[in-house]
Tab-separated table of C-alpha atoms in Angstrom:
chain	number	residue	atom	x	y	z
A	26	UNK	CA	-11.937	12.940	11.685
A	27	UNK	CA	-10.386	11.505	14.826
A	28	UNK	CA	-6.989	12.454	16.208
A	29	UNK	CA	-4.540	9.538	16.137
A	30	UNK	CA	-3.700	9.901	19.809
A	31	UNK	CA	-7.315	9.859	20.970
A	32	UNK	CA	-8.823	6.618	22.297
A	33	UNK	CA	-12.558	6.476	21.633
A	34	UNK	CA	-14.468	5.613	24.797
A	35	UNK	CA	-17.583	3.450	24.997
A	36	UNK	CA	-19.810	6.524	25.300
A	37	UNK	CA	-18.209	8.210	22.283
A	38	UNK	CA	-18.523	5.032	20.242
A	39	UNK	CA	-22.232	4.904	21.061
A	40	UNK	CA	-22.671	8.411	19.674
A	41	UNK	CA	-20.631	7.637	16.545
A	42	UNK	CA	-22.729	4.554	15.757
A	43	UNK	CA	-26.069	6.332	16.066
A	44	UNK	CA	-26.310	7.048	12.291
A	45	UNK	CA	-26.514	3.284	11.734
A	46	UNK	CA	-29.805	3.191	13.607
A	47	UNK	CA	-31.085	6.630	12.555
A	48	UNK	CA	-31.147	5.597	8.883
A	49	UNK	CA	-32.984	2.361	9.703
A	50	UNK	CA	-30.187	0.205	8.383
A	51	UNK	CA	-31.733	-3.231	8.233
A	52	UNK	CA	-28.571	-5.266	7.837
A	53	UNK	CA	-25.340	-4.982	9.778
A	54	UNK	CA	-22.228	-7.150	9.367
A	55	UNK	CA	-19.736	-7.281	12.236
A	56	UNK	CA	-16.317	-8.694	11.318
A	57	UNK	CA	-14.599	-9.542	14.603
A	58	UNK	CA	-10.898	-10.355	14.780
A	59	UNK	CA	-8.878	-11.221	17.881
A	60	UNK	CA	-6.136	-8.585	17.410
A	61	UNK	CA	-5.900	-5.513	15.170
A	62	UNK	CA	-4.378	-2.038	15.278
A	63	UNK	CA	-4.496	0.904	12.914
A	64	UNK	CA	-0.731	0.543	12.361
A	65	UNK	CA	-1.247	-2.877	10.778
A	66	UNK	CA	-2.763	-1.283	7.679
A	67	UNK	CA	0.407	0.677	6.933
A	68	UNK	CA	3.104	-1.536	8.463
A	69	UNK	CA	2.092	-4.773	6.745
A	70	UNK	CA	1.406	-3.148	3.380
A	71	UNK	CA	4.703	-1.215	3.317
A	72	UNK	CA	6.976	-3.907	4.740
A	73	UNK	CA	6.125	-6.551	2.173
A	74	UNK	CA	5.826	-4.472	-0.990
A	75	UNK	CA	3.323	-5.993	-3.393
A	76	UNK	CA	2.075	-8.464	-0.770
A	77	UNK	CA	-0.492	-6.055	0.581
A	78	UNK	CA	-2.931	-8.109	2.701
A	79	UNK	CA	-5.656	-5.462	2.463
A	80	UNK	CA	-6.958	-5.777	-1.092
A	81	UNK	CA	-10.596	-4.894	-0.394
A	82	UNK	CA	-11.737	-1.443	-1.458
A	83	UNK	CA	-15.045	-1.569	0.376
A	84	UNK	CA	-14.017	1.371	2.558
A	85	UNK	CA	-13.317	3.570	-0.483
A	86	UNK	CA	-16.339	2.409	-2.495
A	87	UNK	CA	-18.882	2.856	0.298
A	88	UNK	CA	-20.986	6.044	0.247
A	89	UNK	CA	-19.946	6.869	3.820
A	90	UNK	CA	-17.214	5.565	6.085
A	91	UNK	CA	-15.562	6.178	9.424
A	92	UNK	CA	-12.102	5.001	10.553
A	93	UNK	CA	-11.267	5.119	14.254
A	94	UNK	CA	-7.515	4.925	15.027
A	95	UNK	CA	-8.030	3.581	18.555
A	96	UNK	CA	-11.075	2.346	20.473
A	97	UNK	CA	-11.130	1.466	24.144
A	98	UNK	CA	-11.104	-2.310	24.684
A	99	UNK	CA	-14.037	-2.071	27.053
A	100	UNK	CA	-16.079	-0.566	24.243
A	101	UNK	CA	-15.199	-3.288	21.712
A	102	UNK	CA	-15.709	-5.969	24.332
A	103	UNK	CA	-19.321	-4.880	24.830
A	104	UNK	CA	-19.944	-3.902	21.202
A	105	UNK	CA	-21.956	-6.999	20.312
A	106	UNK	CA	-24.279	-6.689	23.310
A	107	UNK	CA	-24.715	-2.970	22.577
A	108	UNK	CA	-25.687	-3.649	18.954
A	109	UNK	CA	-28.203	-6.282	20.020
A	110	UNK	CA	-29.857	-3.849	22.434
A	111	UNK	CA	-29.855	-0.969	19.937
A	112	UNK	CA	-32.018	-2.615	17.286
A	113	UNK	CA	-34.420	-5.404	16.555
A	114	UNK	CA	-31.825	-7.634	14.952
A	115	UNK	CA	-31.875	-11.273	14.028
A	116	UNK	CA	-28.498	-12.471	15.249
A	117	UNK	CA	-26.613	-14.904	12.974
A	118	UNK	CA	-23.164	-16.211	13.868
A	119	UNK	CA	-21.193	-17.059	10.746
A	120	UNK	CA	-18.544	-19.558	11.779
A	121	UNK	CA	-18.107	-21.981	8.890
A	122	UNK	CA	-17.859	-19.161	6.321
A	123	UNK	CA	-19.889	-21.190	3.836
A	124	UNK	CA	-21.629	-18.378	2.024
A	125	UNK	CA	-23.780	-20.665	-0.065
A	126	UNK	CA	-25.708	-21.608	3.072
A	127	UNK	CA	-25.918	-18.070	4.463
A	128	UNK	CA	-29.562	-17.040	4.584
A	129	UNK	CA	-30.445	-13.359	4.921
A	130	UNK	CA	-34.050	-12.159	4.991
A	131	UNK	CA	-33.908	-8.624	3.629
A	132	UNK	CA	-37.329	-7.802	5.093
A	133	UNK	CA	-36.024	-8.206	8.632
A	134	UNK	CA	-33.159	-6.659	10.534
A	135	UNK	CA	-30.117	-8.914	10.394
A	136	UNK	CA	-26.975	-8.778	12.489
A	137	UNK	CA	-24.304	-11.037	10.991
A	138	UNK	CA	-21.331	-11.728	13.261
A	139	UNK	CA	-18.382	-13.157	11.340
A	140	UNK	CA	-15.641	-14.545	13.595
A	141	UNK	CA	-12.441	-14.130	11.597
A	142	UNK	CA	-9.616	-16.575	12.142
A	143	UNK	CA	-7.220	-15.507	14.909
A	144	UNK	CA	-3.706	-14.339	14.293
A	145	UNK	CA	-1.223	-16.941	15.477
A	146	UNK	CA	0.329	-15.618	18.673
A	147	UNK	CA	4.112	-15.489	18.791
A	148	UNK	CA	4.574	-16.463	15.174
A	149	UNK	CA	6.627	-14.762	12.499
A	150	UNK	CA	5.384	-11.643	10.786
A	151	UNK	CA	4.865	-13.489	7.512
A	152	UNK	CA	2.333	-15.769	9.249
A	153	UNK	CA	0.506	-12.735	10.549
A	154	UNK	CA	0.528	-11.300	7.029
A	155	UNK	CA	-1.005	-14.452	5.600
A	156	UNK	CA	-3.650	-14.638	8.349
A	157	UNK	CA	-4.766	-11.040	7.761
A	158	UNK	CA	-4.751	-11.588	3.990
A	159	UNK	CA	-7.031	-14.606	4.450
A	160	UNK	CA	-9.362	-12.587	6.683
A	161	UNK	CA	-9.426	-9.857	4.042
A	162	UNK	CA	-10.544	-12.441	1.483
A	163	UNK	CA	-13.310	-13.580	3.830
A	164	UNK	CA	-14.526	-9.996	4.196
A	165	UNK	CA	-14.507	-9.638	0.420
A	166	UNK	CA	-16.489	-12.839	-0.140
A	167	UNK	CA	-19.163	-11.928	2.411
A	168	UNK	CA	-19.634	-8.361	1.174
A	169	UNK	CA	-19.563	-9.382	-2.481
A	170	UNK	CA	-22.213	-12.052	-1.846
A	171	UNK	CA	-24.506	-9.526	-0.148
A	172	UNK	CA	-24.010	-7.019	-2.963
A	173	UNK	CA	-24.841	-9.596	-5.621
A	174	UNK	CA	-28.082	-10.355	-3.772
A	175	UNK	CA	-28.973	-6.661	-3.814
A	176	UNK	CA	-28.954	-6.412	-0.026
A	177	UNK	CA	-28.061	-3.049	1.508
A	178	UNK	CA	-25.830	-3.363	4.543
A	179	UNK	CA	-23.383	-1.628	6.853
A	180	UNK	CA	-20.060	-3.117	7.930
A	181	UNK	CA	-18.035	-2.860	11.151
A	182	UNK	CA	-14.504	-4.275	11.150
A	183	UNK	CA	-12.865	-4.331	14.573
A	184	UNK	CA	-10.993	-6.524	17.032
A	185	UNK	CA	-11.211	-7.515	20.657
A	186	UNK	CA	-7.817	-6.095	21.573
A	187	UNK	CA	-4.952	-4.220	19.879
A	188	UNK	CA	-2.067	-6.019	18.219
A	189	UNK	CA	0.420	-3.255	18.942
A	190	UNK	CA	0.768	-1.626	22.349
A	191	UNK	CA	3.147	1.300	22.707
A	192	UNK	CA	5.141	1.492	25.928
A	193	UNK	CA	5.556	4.695	27.906
A	194	UNK	CA	9.110	6.029	27.864
A	195	UNK	CA	9.012	6.827	31.594
A	196	UNK	CA	8.680	3.171	32.539
A	197	UNK	CA	11.203	1.718	30.076
A	198	UNK	CA	14.024	1.450	32.690
A	199	UNK	CA	11.698	-0.516	34.934
A	200	UNK	CA	10.654	-3.138	32.379
A	201	UNK	CA	10.588	-6.677	33.747
A	202	UNK	CA	8.540	-9.823	33.393
A	203	UNK	CA	5.144	-8.959	34.840
A	204	UNK	CA	2.300	-11.398	35.240
A	205	UNK	CA	-1.260	-10.800	36.314
A	206	UNK	CA	-0.270	-11.628	39.904
A	207	UNK	CA	2.204	-8.743	40.092
A	208	UNK	CA	0.336	-5.940	38.351
A	209	UNK	CA	-3.070	-4.373	38.216
A	210	UNK	CA	-5.363	-5.770	35.580
A	211	UNK	CA	-4.467	-4.223	32.275
A	212	UNK	CA	-7.301	-2.200	30.780
A	213	UNK	CA	-6.290	-3.561	27.369
A	214	UNK	CA	-7.014	-7.118	28.472
A	215	UNK	CA	-10.098	-9.006	29.592
A	216	UNK	CA	-10.531	-10.421	33.094
A	217	UNK	CA	-9.871	-14.098	33.811
A	218	UNK	CA	-12.634	-16.669	34.079
A	219	UNK	CA	-13.454	-17.253	37.730
A	220	UNK	CA	-15.362	-20.151	39.291
A	221	UNK	CA	-16.906	-19.563	42.694
A	222	UNK	CA	-17.703	-22.010	45.455
A	223	UNK	CA	-20.182	-20.289	47.708
A	224	UNK	CA	-18.890	-16.800	48.432
A	225	UNK	CA	-15.258	-17.260	47.422
A	226	UNK	CA	-13.395	-17.868	44.179
A	227	UNK	CA	-11.852	-21.325	43.908
A	228	UNK	CA	-10.592	-21.378	40.288
A	229	UNK	CA	-9.052	-18.694	38.056
A	230	UNK	CA	-8.330	-19.351	34.384
A	231	UNK	CA	-6.869	-16.973	31.779
A	232	UNK	CA	-5.503	-17.225	28.239
A	233	UNK	CA	-5.020	-14.847	25.338
A	234	UNK	CA	-5.725	-17.604	22.822
A	235	UNK	CA	-7.745	-20.729	23.560
A	236	UNK	CA	-8.464	-22.764	20.451
A	237	UNK	CA	-8.793	-26.350	19.232
A	238	UNK	CA	-8.639	-28.179	15.930
A	239	UNK	CA	-10.637	-31.362	15.393
A	240	UNK	CA	-9.505	-33.946	12.840
A	241	UNK	CA	-7.046	-31.399	11.426
A	242	UNK	CA	-9.973	-29.681	9.667
A	243	UNK	CA	-12.460	-27.982	12.013
A	244	UNK	CA	-10.967	-24.973	13.812
A	245	UNK	CA	-12.678	-23.975	17.060
A	246	UNK	CA	-11.772	-20.635	18.659
A	247	UNK	CA	-13.048	-20.538	22.239
A	248	UNK	CA	-11.311	-17.330	23.352
A	249	UNK	CA	-14.280	-15.016	22.934
A	250	UNK	CA	-16.822	-17.501	24.292
A	251	UNK	CA	-14.676	-18.062	27.377
A	252	UNK	CA	-13.378	-14.606	28.271
A	253	UNK	CA	-14.566	-11.731	26.064
A	254	UNK	CA	-18.326	-12.363	25.803
A	255	UNK	CA	-18.635	-15.369	28.126
A	256	UNK	CA	-21.167	-17.951	26.999
A	257	UNK	CA	-19.433	-20.908	28.632
A	258	UNK	CA	-21.067	-22.969	31.374
A	259	UNK	CA	-18.674	-23.678	34.264
A	260	UNK	CA	-21.296	-24.798	36.779
A	261	UNK	CA	-20.059	-28.411	36.675
A	262	UNK	CA	-16.668	-27.393	38.071
A	263	UNK	CA	-15.698	-28.905	41.426
A	264	UNK	CA	-13.457	-27.489	44.142
A	265	UNK	CA	-11.868	-29.027	47.234
A	266	UNK	CA	-8.619	-28.793	49.196
A	267	UNK	CA	-7.105	-31.786	47.388
A	268	UNK	CA	-8.844	-32.041	43.994
A	269	UNK	CA	-10.182	-29.382	41.657
A	270	UNK	CA	-11.844	-29.765	38.275
A	271	UNK	CA	-12.448	-26.865	35.899
A	272	UNK	CA	-15.306	-27.813	33.573
A	273	UNK	CA	-16.033	-25.643	30.529
A	274	UNK	CA	-19.157	-26.516	28.533
A	275	UNK	CA	-19.941	-24.925	25.154
A	276	UNK	CA	-23.147	-25.251	23.144
A	277	UNK	CA	-22.691	-25.413	19.368
A	278	UNK	CA	-19.219	-23.869	19.273
A	279	UNK	CA	-19.127	-24.601	15.517
A	280	UNK	CA	-21.394	-26.204	12.985
A	281	UNK	CA	-21.304	-29.979	13.276
A	282	UNK	CA	-20.607	-30.030	17.030
A	283	UNK	CA	-23.660	-29.663	19.264
A	284	UNK	CA	-21.836	-29.695	22.604
A	285	UNK	CA	-18.255	-29.575	23.766
A	286	UNK	CA	-16.889	-29.962	27.297
A	287	UNK	CA	-13.270	-29.349	28.311
A	288	UNK	CA	-12.101	-30.380	31.768
A	289	UNK	CA	-8.867	-29.455	33.559
A	290	UNK	CA	-8.147	-31.857	36.438
A	291	UNK	CA	-5.851	-30.535	39.189
A	292	UNK	CA	-4.605	-32.091	42.424
A	293	UNK	CA	-2.973	-30.656	45.540
A	294	UNK	CA	-0.531	-32.949	47.386
A	295	UNK	CA	2.176	-32.789	50.036
A	296	UNK	CA	5.635	-33.773	48.801
A	297	UNK	CA	8.172	-34.794	51.436
A	298	UNK	CA	11.142	-33.955	49.216
A	299	UNK	CA	10.285	-30.253	49.254
A	300	UNK	CA	8.338	-30.338	52.550
A	301	UNK	CA	5.469	-28.337	51.084
A	302	UNK	CA	2.197	-28.588	49.179
A	303	UNK	CA	2.312	-28.571	45.366
A	304	UNK	CA	-0.543	-28.397	42.877
A	305	UNK	CA	-0.335	-30.131	39.503
A	306	UNK	CA	-2.492	-30.130	36.391
A	307	UNK	CA	-2.698	-33.871	35.828
A	308	UNK	CA	-4.846	-34.197	32.728
A	309	UNK	CA	-7.088	-32.403	30.248
A	310	UNK	CA	-10.228	-34.072	28.890
A	311	UNK	CA	-12.352	-33.189	25.857
A	312	UNK	CA	-15.869	-34.591	25.533
A	313	UNK	CA	-17.628	-34.010	22.210
A	314	UNK	CA	-21.417	-34.429	21.947
A	315	UNK	CA	-21.398	-36.474	25.168
A	316	UNK	CA	-19.888	-39.458	23.334
A	317	UNK	CA	-16.371	-38.932	22.032
A	318	UNK	CA	-13.897	-38.802	24.918
A	319	UNK	CA	-10.316	-37.560	24.467
A	320	UNK	CA	-7.811	-37.504	27.307
A	321	UNK	CA	-4.434	-35.788	27.464
A	322	UNK	CA	-1.708	-36.286	30.041
A	323	UNK	CA	0.007	-33.050	31.018
A	324	UNK	CA	3.723	-32.512	31.414
A	325	UNK	CA	5.541	-29.733	33.266
A	326	UNK	CA	2.525	-27.942	34.738
A	327	UNK	CA	3.010	-27.683	38.492
A	328	UNK	CA	3.595	-24.996	41.099
A	329	UNK	CA	3.596	-24.521	44.860
A	330	UNK	CA	0.041	-24.686	46.191
A	331	UNK	CA	0.110	-20.996	47.128
A	332	UNK	CA	1.118	-19.951	43.608
A	333	UNK	CA	-0.562	-19.828	40.226
A	334	UNK	CA	0.960	-21.349	37.089
A	335	UNK	CA	1.845	-19.396	33.960
A	336	UNK	CA	3.181	-20.522	30.592
A	337	UNK	CA	3.504	-18.712	27.288
A	338	UNK	CA	2.564	-21.705	25.121
A	339	UNK	CA	0.639	-24.824	26.133
A	340	UNK	CA	-0.717	-27.432	23.729
A	341	UNK	CA	-0.145	-30.564	21.726
A	342	UNK	CA	2.744	-29.151	19.701
A	343	UNK	CA	6.030	-30.905	20.455
A	344	UNK	CA	7.859	-27.564	20.605
A	345	UNK	CA	5.691	-26.077	23.368
A	346	UNK	CA	7.261	-25.819	26.859
A	347	UNK	CA	4.174	-27.413	28.472
A	348	UNK	CA	2.745	-30.277	26.416
A	349	UNK	CA	-0.564	-32.098	26.293
A	350	UNK	CA	0.261	-35.707	25.426
A	351	UNK	CA	-2.569	-37.839	23.957
A	352	UNK	CA	-3.546	-40.630	26.367
A	353	UNK	CA	-6.022	-42.445	24.104
A	354	UNK	CA	-6.745	-42.845	20.400
A	355	UNK	CA	-9.486	-40.187	20.335
A	356	UNK	CA	-7.048	-37.584	21.674
A	357	UNK	CA	-4.896	-38.024	18.558
A	358	UNK	CA	-7.691	-36.385	16.537
A	359	UNK	CA	-7.419	-33.128	18.491
A	360	UNK	CA	-4.916	-30.282	18.489
A	361	UNK	CA	-4.934	-27.816	21.381
A	362	UNK	CA	-3.423	-24.298	21.290
A	363	UNK	CA	-3.299	-22.132	24.437
A	364	UNK	CA	-1.289	-18.906	24.587
A	365	UNK	CA	-0.288	-17.187	27.836
A	366	UNK	CA	-2.049	-19.681	30.040
A	367	UNK	CA	-2.413	-18.768	33.706
A	368	UNK	CA	-4.377	-21.044	35.999
A	369	UNK	CA	-4.864	-21.436	39.736
A	370	UNK	CA	-7.117	-23.931	41.506
A	371	UNK	CA	-6.121	-23.584	45.167
A	372	UNK	CA	-5.535	-20.902	47.821
A	373	UNK	CA	-6.975	-17.959	45.876
A	374	UNK	CA	-7.106	-14.704	47.833
A	375	UNK	CA	-8.949	-11.476	46.981
A	376	UNK	CA	-10.196	-13.006	43.684
A	377	UNK	CA	-6.770	-12.470	42.110
A	378	UNK	CA	-3.978	-14.657	40.834
A	379	UNK	CA	-1.172	-15.317	43.289
A	380	UNK	CA	2.475	-15.019	42.351
A	381	UNK	CA	3.018	-17.042	39.184
A	382	UNK	CA	5.421	-19.925	38.761
A	383	UNK	CA	6.504	-19.809	35.126
A	384	UNK	CA	7.153	-22.852	32.943
A	385	UNK	CA	10.352	-21.307	31.592
A	386	UNK	CA	13.325	-22.693	33.495
A	387	UNK	CA	16.073	-20.512	34.904
A	388	UNK	CA	18.657	-21.806	32.417
A	389	UNK	CA	17.247	-20.622	29.122
A	390	UNK	CA	19.036	-21.372	25.804
A	391	UNK	CA	20.505	-17.885	25.865
A	392	UNK	CA	21.977	-18.414	29.340
A	393	UNK	CA	23.429	-21.773	28.308
A	394	UNK	CA	25.052	-20.196	25.239
A	395	UNK	CA	26.512	-17.452	27.403
A	396	UNK	CA	27.905	-19.964	29.893
A	397	UNK	CA	29.421	-22.174	27.180
A	398	UNK	CA	30.977	-19.170	25.436
A	399	UNK	CA	32.389	-17.893	28.731
A	400	UNK	CA	33.915	-21.308	29.527
A	401	UNK	CA	35.571	-21.434	26.089
A	402	UNK	CA	37.015	-17.920	26.472
A	403	UNK	CA	38.294	-18.691	29.994
A	404	UNK	CA	39.922	-21.878	28.698
A	405	UNK	CA	41.670	-19.938	25.889
A	406	UNK	CA	42.841	-17.307	28.379
A	407	UNK	CA	44.132	-19.956	30.779
A	408	UNK	CA	45.951	-21.774	27.993
A	409	UNK	CA	47.536	-18.537	26.814
A	410	UNK	CA	48.739	-17.624	30.307
A	411	UNK	CA	50.130	-21.144	30.766
A	412	UNK	CA	52.084	-20.914	27.482
A	413	UNK	CA	53.479	-17.504	28.412
A	414	UNK	CA	54.628	-18.840	31.768
A	415	UNK	CA	56.565	-21.615	29.970
A	416	UNK	CA	58.757	-19.106	28.135
A	417	UNK	CA	62.408	-18.944	29.405
A	418	UNK	CA	65.118	-16.306	28.947
A	419	UNK	CA	68.872	-16.727	28.344
A	420	UNK	CA	70.979	-17.102	31.494
A	421	UNK	CA	74.247	-16.182	29.675
A	422	UNK	CA	75.022	-13.263	27.359
A	423	UNK	CA	77.911	-12.267	25.039
A	424	UNK	CA	80.588	-9.959	26.452
A	425	UNK	CA	81.800	-7.612	23.680
A	426	UNK	CA	85.224	-7.364	25.409
A	427	UNK	CA	85.664	-11.061	25.901
A	428	UNK	CA	85.675	-14.152	23.713
A	429	UNK	CA	82.554	-15.133	21.838
A	430	UNK	CA	80.066	-17.134	23.771
A	431	UNK	CA	79.857	-20.734	22.612
A	432	UNK	CA	76.599	-22.502	23.273
A	433	UNK	CA	76.593	-26.272	22.743
A	434	UNK	CA	73.855	-27.686	20.567
A	435	UNK	CA	72.638	-29.745	23.490
A	436	UNK	CA	71.601	-26.567	25.279
């Protein structure tokens, strides 16, 4: 039993997982989600009544189980590499979730890594509920298939980072918008991808969700391959004082795609209107299998050359503040989703992001509503004062001792 307030460290997790190897467990299934917290199991099931997303009873039906309320992100980040070193496993990445083609040799040690679909960042709770319910069905299908084959296995269900982060009460009065440039790297997050040119860093790239969808069917989540357990090749990136290209190459990101390259093209120019250097992200290119070429023009991604750029949502969706606009026919077959993008391609110091220029303008919809409401109230107040000032009083009054006052109708 673990206390709810205790965060299991990497060393403690190693000790807790030793029984998996002591009993010579030959098959291990790792279900990896992008975000998950222990509170999700109670909050989502209680808030929506009968719509409980966790229908699997594998935890209750298993002969032994262990639930950890909180695990350090550094431990989960290195969990896959630790499991590979701890046993003679045959690693199999299950990405298409087609169980009919899943081959498991029971005579050998198998490590099955199932990448569950990510929870949509910034969406409504009902979308999160549906995403977790779908992941729960995937877990059920995989475990049921292994049980029907008579294969004995152990299961680990975890996530790369927590979905709920409690804030300390002592810092609540000091809450403000904080980016990676203004704060120390959060231990709950992973470091940004850095590209070096000689002995110094020339490109920094960070995102909490980096995913694509091809032909509206094939979903490609590149977050883990780019940041968590990096398997991306960025050696083709180029850096200079005026032009910078971030090249990200992936090998077999999903079944059906043998290679995928994503390029971010940035320029640094002097603009006379502002009398300073500005960097802009001009275009994003996607090259599939060395043949299919998709190009996107970028809108609203620019910052002073000494700054980095940050935006909460970047992609092909028309509602995103920073959009990727298809520039050719092939680009229309792709959808791009990037959450909490922060990028810098020039003037990087101490291997850290500089102050971030955010894509959100100063006049947000809330500010505009406040200004319009204030103008309406001021207009009503002014009109009321003007009407009061137009009121007049009588300049003659009746004298009870004298004759009655006669006021002509014309007055």
